[in-house]
JSON list of C-alpha atoms in Angstrom, two decimals:
[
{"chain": "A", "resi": 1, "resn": "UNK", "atom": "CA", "xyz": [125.24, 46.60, 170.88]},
{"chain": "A", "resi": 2, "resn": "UNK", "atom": "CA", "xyz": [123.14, 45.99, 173.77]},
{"chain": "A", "resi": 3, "resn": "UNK", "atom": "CA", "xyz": [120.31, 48.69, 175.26]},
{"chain": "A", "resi": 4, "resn": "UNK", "atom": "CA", "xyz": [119.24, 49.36, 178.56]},
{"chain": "A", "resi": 5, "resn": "UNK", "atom": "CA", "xyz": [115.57, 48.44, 179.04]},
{"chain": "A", "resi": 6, "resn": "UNK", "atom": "CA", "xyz": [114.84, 48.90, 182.60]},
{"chain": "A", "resi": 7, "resn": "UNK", "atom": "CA", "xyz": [111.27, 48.74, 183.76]},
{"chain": "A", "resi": 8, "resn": "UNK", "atom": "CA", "xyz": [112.19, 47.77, 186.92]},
{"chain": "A", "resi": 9, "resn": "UNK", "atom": "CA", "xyz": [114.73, 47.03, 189.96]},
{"chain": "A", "resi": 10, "resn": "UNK", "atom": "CA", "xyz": [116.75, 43.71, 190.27]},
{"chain": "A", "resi": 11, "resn": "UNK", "atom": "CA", "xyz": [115.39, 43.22, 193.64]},
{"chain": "A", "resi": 12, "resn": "UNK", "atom": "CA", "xyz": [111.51, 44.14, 192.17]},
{"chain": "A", "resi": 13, "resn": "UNK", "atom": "CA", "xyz": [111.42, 47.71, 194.12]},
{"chain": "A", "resi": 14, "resn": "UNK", "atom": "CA", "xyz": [110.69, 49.52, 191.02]},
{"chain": "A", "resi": 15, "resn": "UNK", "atom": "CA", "xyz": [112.83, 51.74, 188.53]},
{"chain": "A", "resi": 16, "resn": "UNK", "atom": "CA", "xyz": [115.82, 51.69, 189.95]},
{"chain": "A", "resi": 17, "resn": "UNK", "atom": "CA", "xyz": [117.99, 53.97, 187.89]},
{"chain": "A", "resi": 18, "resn": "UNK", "atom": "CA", "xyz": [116.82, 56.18, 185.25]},
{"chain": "A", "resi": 19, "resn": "UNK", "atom": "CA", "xyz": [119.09, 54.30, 182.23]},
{"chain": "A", "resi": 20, "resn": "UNK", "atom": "CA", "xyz": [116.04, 53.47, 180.31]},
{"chain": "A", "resi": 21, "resn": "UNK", "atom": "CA", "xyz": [117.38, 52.93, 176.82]},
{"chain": "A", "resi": 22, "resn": "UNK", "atom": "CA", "xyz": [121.10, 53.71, 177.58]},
{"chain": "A", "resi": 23, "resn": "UNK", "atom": "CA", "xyz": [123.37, 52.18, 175.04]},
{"chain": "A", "resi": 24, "resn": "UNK", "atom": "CA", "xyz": [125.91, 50.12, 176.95]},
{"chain": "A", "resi": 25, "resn": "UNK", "atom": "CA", "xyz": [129.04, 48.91, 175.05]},
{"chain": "A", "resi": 26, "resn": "UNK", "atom": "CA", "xyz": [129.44, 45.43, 173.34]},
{"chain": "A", "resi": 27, "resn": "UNK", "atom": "CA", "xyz": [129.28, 42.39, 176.00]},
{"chain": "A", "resi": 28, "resn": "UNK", "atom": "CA", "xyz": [128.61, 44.78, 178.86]},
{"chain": "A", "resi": 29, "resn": "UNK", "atom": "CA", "xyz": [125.40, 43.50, 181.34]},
{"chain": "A", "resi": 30, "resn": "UNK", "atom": "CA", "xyz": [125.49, 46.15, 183.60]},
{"chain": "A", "resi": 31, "resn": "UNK", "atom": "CA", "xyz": [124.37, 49.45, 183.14]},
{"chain": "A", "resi": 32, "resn": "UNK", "atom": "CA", "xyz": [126.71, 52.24, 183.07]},
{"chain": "A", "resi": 33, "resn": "UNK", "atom": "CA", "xyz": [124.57, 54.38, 184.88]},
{"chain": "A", "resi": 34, "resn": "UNK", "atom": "CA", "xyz": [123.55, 52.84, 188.23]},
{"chain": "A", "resi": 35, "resn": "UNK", "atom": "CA", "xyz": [125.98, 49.15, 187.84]},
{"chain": "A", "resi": 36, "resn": "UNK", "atom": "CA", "xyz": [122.72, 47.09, 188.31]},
{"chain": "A", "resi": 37, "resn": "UNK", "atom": "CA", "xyz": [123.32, 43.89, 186.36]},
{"chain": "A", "resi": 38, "resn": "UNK", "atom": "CA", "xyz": [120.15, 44.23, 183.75]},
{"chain": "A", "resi": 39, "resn": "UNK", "atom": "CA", "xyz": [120.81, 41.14, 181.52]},
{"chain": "A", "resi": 40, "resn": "UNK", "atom": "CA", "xyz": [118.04, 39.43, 183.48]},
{"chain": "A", "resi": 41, "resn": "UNK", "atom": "CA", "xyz": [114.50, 38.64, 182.64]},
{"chain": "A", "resi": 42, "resn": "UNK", "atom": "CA", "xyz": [111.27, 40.48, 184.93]},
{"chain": "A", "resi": 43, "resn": "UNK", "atom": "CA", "xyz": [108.10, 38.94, 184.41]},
{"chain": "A", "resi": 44, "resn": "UNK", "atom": "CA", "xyz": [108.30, 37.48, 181.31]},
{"chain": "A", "resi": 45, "resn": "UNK", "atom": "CA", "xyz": [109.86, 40.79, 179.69]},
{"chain": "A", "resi": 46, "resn": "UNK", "atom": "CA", "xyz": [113.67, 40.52, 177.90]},
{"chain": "A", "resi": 47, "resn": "UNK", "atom": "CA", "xyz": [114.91, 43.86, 179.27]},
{"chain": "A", "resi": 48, "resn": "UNK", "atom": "CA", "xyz": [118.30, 43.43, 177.45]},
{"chain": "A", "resi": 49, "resn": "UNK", "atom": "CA", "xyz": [118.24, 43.40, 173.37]},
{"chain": "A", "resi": 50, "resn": "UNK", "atom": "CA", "xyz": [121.21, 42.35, 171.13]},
{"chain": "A", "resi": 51, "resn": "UNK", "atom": "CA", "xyz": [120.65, 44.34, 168.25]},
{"chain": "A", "resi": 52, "resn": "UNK", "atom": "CA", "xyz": [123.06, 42.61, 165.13]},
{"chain": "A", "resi": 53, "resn": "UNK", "atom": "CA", "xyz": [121.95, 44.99, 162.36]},
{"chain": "A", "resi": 54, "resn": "UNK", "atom": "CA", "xyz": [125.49, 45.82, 159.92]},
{"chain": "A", "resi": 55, "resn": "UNK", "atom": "CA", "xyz": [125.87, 49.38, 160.81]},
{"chain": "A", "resi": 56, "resn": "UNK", "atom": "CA", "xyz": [123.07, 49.32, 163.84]},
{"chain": "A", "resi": 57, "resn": "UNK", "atom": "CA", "xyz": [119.69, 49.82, 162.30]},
{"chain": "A", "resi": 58, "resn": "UNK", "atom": "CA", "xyz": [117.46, 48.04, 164.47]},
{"chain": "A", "resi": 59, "resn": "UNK", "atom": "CA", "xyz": [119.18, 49.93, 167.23]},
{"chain": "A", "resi": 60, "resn": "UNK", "atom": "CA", "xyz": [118.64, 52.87, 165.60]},
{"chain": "A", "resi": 61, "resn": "UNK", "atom": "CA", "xyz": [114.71, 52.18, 164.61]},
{"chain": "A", "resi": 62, "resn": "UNK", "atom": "CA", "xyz": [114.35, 51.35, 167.86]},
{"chain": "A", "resi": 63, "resn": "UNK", "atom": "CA", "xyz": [115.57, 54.36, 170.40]},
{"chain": "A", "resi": 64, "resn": "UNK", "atom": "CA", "xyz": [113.79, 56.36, 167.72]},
{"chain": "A", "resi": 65, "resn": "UNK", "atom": "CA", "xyz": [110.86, 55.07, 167.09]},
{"chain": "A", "resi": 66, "resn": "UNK", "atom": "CA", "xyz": [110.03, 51.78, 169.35]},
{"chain": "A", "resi": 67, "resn": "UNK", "atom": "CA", "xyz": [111.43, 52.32, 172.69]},
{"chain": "A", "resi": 68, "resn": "UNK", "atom": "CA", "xyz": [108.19, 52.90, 174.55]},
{"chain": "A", "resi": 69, "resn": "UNK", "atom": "CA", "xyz": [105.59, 51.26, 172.96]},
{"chain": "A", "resi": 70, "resn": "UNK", "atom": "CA", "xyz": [105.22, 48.12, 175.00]},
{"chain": "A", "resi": 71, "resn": "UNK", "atom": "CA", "xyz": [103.05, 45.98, 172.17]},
{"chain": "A", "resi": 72, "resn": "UNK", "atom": "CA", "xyz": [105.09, 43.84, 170.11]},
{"chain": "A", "resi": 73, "resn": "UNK", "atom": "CA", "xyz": [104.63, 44.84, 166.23]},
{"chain": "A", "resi": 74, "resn": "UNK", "atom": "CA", "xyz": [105.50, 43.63, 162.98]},
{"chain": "A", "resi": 75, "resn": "UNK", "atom": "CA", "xyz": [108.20, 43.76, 160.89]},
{"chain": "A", "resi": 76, "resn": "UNK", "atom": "CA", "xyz": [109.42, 42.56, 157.11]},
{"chain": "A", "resi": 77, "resn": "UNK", "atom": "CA", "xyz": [112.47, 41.60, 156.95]},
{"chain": "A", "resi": 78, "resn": "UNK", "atom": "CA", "xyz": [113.65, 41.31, 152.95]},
{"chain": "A", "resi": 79, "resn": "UNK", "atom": "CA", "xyz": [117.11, 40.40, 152.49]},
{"chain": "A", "resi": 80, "resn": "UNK", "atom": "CA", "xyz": [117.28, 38.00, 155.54]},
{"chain": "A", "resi": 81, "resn": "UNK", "atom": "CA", "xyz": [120.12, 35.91, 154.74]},
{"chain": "A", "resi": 82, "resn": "UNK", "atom": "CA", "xyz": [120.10, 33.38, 157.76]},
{"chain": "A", "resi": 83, "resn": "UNK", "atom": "CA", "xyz": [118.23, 35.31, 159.90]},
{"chain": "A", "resi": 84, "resn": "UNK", "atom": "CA", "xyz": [120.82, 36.35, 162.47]},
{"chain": "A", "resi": 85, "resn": "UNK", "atom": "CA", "xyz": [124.28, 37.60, 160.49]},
{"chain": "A", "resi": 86, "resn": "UNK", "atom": "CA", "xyz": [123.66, 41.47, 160.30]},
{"chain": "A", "resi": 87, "resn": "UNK", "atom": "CA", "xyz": [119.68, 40.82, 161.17]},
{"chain": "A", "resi": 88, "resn": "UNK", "atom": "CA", "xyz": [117.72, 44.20, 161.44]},
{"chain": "A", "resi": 89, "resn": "UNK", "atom": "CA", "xyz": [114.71, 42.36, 162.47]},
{"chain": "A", "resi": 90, "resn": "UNK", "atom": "CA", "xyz": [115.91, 39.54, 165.10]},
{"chain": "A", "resi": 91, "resn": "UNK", "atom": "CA", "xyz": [116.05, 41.73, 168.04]},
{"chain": "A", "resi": 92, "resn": "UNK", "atom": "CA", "xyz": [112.57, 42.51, 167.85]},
{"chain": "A", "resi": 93, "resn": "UNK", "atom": "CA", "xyz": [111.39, 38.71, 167.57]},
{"chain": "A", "resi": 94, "resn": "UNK", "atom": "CA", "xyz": [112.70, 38.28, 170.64]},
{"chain": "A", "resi": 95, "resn": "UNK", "atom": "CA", "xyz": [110.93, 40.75, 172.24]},
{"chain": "A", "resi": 96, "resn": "UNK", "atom": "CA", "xyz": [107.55, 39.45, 170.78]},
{"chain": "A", "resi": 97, "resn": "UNK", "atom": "CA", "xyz": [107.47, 41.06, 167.53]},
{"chain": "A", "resi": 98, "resn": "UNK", "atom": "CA", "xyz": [106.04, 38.66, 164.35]},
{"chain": "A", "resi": 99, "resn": "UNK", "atom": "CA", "xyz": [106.85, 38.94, 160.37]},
{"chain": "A", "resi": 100, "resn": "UNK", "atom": "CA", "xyz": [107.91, 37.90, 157.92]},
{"chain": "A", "resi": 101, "resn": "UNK", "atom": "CA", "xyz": [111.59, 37.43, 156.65]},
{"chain": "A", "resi": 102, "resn": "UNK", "atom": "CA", "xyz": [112.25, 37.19, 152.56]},
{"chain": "A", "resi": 103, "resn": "UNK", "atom": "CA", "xyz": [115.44, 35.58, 151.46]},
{"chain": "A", "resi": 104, "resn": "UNK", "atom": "CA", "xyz": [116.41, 35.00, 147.46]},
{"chain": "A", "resi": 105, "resn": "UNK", "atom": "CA", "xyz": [119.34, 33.16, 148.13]},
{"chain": "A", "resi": 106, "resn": "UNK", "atom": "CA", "xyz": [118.36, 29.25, 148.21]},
{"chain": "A", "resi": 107, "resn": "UNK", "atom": "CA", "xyz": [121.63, 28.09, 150.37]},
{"chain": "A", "resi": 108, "resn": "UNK", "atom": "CA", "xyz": [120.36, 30.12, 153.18]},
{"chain": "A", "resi": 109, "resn": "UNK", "atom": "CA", "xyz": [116.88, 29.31, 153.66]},
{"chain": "A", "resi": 110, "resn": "UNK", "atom": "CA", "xyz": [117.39, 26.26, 155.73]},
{"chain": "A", "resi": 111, "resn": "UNK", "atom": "CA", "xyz": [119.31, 27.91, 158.32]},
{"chain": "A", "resi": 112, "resn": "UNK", "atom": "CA", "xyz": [116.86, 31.21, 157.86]},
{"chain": "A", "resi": 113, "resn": "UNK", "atom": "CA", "xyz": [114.39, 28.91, 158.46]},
{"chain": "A", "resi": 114, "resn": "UNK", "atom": "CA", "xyz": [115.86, 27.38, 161.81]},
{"chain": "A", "resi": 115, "resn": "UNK", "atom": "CA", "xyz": [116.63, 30.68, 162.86]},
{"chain": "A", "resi": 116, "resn": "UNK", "atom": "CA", "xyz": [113.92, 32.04, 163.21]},
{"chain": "A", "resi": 117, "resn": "UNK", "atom": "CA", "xyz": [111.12, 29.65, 164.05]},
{"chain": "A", "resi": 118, "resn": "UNK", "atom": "CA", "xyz": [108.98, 32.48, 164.90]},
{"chain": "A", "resi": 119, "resn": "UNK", "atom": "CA", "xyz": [108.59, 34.31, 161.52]},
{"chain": "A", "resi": 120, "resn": "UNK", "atom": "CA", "xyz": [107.01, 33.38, 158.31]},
{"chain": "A", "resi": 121, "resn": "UNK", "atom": "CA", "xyz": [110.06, 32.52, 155.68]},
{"chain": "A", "resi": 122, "resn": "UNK", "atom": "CA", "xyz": [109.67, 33.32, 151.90]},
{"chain": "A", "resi": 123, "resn": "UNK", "atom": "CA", "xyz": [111.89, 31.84, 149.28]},
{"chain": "A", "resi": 124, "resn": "UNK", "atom": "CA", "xyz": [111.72, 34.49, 147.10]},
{"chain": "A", "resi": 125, "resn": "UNK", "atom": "CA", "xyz": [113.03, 37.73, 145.21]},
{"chain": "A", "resi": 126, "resn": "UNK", "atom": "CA", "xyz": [111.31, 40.62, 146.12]},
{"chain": "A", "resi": 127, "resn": "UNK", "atom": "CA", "xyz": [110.75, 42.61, 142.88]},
{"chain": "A", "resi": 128, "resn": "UNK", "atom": "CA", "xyz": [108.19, 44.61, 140.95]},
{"chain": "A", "resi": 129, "resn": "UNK", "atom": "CA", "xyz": [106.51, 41.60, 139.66]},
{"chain": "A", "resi": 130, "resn": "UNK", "atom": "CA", "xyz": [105.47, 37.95, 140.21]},
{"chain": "A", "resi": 131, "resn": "UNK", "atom": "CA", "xyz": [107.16, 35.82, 138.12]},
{"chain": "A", "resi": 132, "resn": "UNK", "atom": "CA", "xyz": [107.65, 31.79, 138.28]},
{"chain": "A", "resi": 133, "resn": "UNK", "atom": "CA", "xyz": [111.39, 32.12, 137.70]},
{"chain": "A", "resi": 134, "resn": "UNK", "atom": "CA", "xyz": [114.56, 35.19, 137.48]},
{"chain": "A", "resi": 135, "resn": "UNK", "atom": "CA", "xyz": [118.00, 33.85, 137.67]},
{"chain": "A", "resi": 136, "resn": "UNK", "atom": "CA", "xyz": [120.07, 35.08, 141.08]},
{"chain": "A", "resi": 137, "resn": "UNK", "atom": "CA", "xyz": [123.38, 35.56, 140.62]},
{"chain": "A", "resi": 138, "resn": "UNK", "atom": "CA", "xyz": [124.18, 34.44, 143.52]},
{"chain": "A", "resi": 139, "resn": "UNK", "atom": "CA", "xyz": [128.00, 34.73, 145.64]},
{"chain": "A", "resi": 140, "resn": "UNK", "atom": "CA", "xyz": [128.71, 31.60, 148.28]},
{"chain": "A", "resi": 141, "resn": "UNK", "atom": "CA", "xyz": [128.71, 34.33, 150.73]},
{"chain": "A", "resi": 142, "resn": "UNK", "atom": "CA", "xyz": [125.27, 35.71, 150.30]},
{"chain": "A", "resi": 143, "resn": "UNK", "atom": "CA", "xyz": [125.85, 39.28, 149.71]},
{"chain": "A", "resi": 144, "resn": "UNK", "atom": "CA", "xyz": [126.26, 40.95, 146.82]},
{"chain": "A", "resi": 145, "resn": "UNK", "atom": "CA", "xyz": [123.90, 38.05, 145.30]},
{"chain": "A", "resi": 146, "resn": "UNK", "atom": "CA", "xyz": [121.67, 39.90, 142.76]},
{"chain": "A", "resi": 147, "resn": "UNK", "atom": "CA", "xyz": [119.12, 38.98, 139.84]},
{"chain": "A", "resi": 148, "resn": "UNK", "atom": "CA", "xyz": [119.99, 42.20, 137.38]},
{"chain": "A", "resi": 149, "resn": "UNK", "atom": "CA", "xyz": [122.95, 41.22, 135.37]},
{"chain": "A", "resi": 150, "resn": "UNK", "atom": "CA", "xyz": [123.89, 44.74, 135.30]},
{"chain": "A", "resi": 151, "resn": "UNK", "atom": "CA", "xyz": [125.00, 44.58, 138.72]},
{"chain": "A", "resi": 152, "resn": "UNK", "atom": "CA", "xyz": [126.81, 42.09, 138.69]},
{"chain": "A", "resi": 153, "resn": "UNK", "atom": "CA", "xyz": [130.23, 43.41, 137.45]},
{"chain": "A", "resi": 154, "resn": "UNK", "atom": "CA", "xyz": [129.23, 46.57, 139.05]},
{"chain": "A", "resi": 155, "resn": "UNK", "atom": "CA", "xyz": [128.83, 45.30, 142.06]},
{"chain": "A", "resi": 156, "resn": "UNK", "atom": "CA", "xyz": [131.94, 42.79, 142.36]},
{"chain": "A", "resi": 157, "resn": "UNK", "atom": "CA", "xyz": [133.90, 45.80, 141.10]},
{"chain": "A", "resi": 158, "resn": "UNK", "atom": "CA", "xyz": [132.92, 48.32, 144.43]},
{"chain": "A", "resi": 159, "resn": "UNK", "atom": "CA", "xyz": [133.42, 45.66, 147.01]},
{"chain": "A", "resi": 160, "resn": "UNK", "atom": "CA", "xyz": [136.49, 44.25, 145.39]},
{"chain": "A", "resi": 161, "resn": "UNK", "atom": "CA", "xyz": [135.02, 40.82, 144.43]},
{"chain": "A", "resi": 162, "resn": "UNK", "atom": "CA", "xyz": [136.47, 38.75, 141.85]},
{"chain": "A", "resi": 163, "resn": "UNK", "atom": "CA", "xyz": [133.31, 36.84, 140.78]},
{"chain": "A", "resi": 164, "resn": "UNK", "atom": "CA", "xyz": [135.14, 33.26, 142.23]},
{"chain": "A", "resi": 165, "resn": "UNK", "atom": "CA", "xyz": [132.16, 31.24, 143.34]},
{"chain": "A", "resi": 166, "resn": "UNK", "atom": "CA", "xyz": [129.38, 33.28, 141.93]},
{"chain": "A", "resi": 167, "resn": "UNK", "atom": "CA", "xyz": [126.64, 30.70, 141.06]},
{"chain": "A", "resi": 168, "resn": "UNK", "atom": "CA", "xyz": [122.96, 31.06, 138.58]},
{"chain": "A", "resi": 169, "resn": "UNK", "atom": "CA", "xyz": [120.44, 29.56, 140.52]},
{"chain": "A", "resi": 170, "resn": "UNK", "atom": "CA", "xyz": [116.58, 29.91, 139.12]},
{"chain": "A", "resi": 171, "resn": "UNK", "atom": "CA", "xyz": [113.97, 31.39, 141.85]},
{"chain": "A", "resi": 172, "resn": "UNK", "atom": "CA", "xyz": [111.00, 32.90, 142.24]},
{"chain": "A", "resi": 173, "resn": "UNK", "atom": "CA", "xyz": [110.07, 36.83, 142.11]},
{"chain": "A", "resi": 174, "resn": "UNK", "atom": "CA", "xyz": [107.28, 37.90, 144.13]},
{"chain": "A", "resi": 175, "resn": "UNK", "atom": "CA", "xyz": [105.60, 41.26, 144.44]},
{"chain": "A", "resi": 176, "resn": "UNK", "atom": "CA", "xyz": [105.99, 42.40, 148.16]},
{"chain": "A", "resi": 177, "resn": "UNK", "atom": "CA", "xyz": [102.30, 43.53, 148.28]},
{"chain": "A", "resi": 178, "resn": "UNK", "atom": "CA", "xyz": [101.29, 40.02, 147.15]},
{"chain": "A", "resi": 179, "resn": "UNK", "atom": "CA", "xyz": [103.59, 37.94, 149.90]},
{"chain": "A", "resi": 180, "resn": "UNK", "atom": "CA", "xyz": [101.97, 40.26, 152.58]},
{"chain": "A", "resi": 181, "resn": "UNK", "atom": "CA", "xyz": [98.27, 39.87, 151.44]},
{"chain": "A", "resi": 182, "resn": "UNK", "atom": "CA", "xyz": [99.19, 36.31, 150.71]},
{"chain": "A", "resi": 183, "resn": "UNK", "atom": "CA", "xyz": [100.95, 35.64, 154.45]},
{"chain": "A", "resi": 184, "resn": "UNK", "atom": "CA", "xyz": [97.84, 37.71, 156.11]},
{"chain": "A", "resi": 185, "resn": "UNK", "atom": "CA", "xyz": [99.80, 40.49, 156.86]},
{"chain": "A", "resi": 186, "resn": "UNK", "atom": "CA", "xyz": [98.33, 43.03, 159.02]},
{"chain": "A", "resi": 187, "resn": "UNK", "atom": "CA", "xyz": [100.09, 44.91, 156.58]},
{"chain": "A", "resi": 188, "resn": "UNK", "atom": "CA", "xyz": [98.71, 43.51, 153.44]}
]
């Protein structure tokens, strides 16, 4: 999904349509409105984001809440995986937004890690306590990795999985509040 963000003409004449924030379909660069071409870059500003979240959230979050504030924030991003594959937090590092991105499972940090240069990467669980060690049970995929037992044949059982491949690997759990006082969070 790609969104309109049009602060101003191709040419530099000013607001040339009034598309701000239109949706425009998958792959299209122009806008549907007014046909300018706004997959280009004015002044320094990205005025075309490729929102990857699963089912859209970061497209979602922000038309409804982020649209027109024009300072970059901050986001956490737990659950990263590689950092781009169903990211609800990529789109907004590249429109200046920092944070921090928290993935459990250990095969992904490396490429989390090249992915997003920009954020702060934690090799951790996120859970309700710090602990030096939990035991992931952990899919080759990624998803459906987990460190409660219980969910395991719960979980393989909803999406259909038949456990092939599902590894123990021994990692960290780390209280959220503690990585963000801990990474200087402006939210910790």
């Amino acid at each position: 999904v790609r969104m309109c963000m049009v602060h101003e003409c191709v040419d530099g004449g000013g607001p040339c349509c009034d598309c701000d924030y239109t949706v425009l379909g998958a792959g299209n660069t122009a806008c549907s409105q007014c046909g300018c071409n706004h997959d280009t870059k004015h002044g320094g500003k990205v005025i075309a984001i490729n929102f990857r979240g699963q089912a859209n959230q970061d497209g979602v979050l922000w038309g409804a809440l982020f649209q027109h504030n024009t300072k970059p924030g901050y986001f956490v991003d737990v659950g990263a995986h590689d950092g781009v594959s169903f990211s609800n937090t990529l789109a907004f590092e590249e429109v200046g937004w920092t944070g921090i991105c928290i993935e459990v499972h250990p095969d992904y940090i490396a490429a989390l890690r090249l992915n997003r240069p920009f954020s702060e990467v934690i090799h951790a669980a996120a859970g309700p306590q710090n602990l030096p060690t939990v035991t992931l049970h952990g899919t080759p995929f990624g998803f459906l990795s987990t460190v409660d037992i219980a969910d395991v044949k719960q979980l393989d059982a909803l999406h259909g999985y038949d456990g092939h491949g599902r590894k123990e690997y021994k990692v960290p759990m780390r209280r959220l509040d503690d990585i963000l006082h801990d990474e200087n969070s402006p939210l910790g």
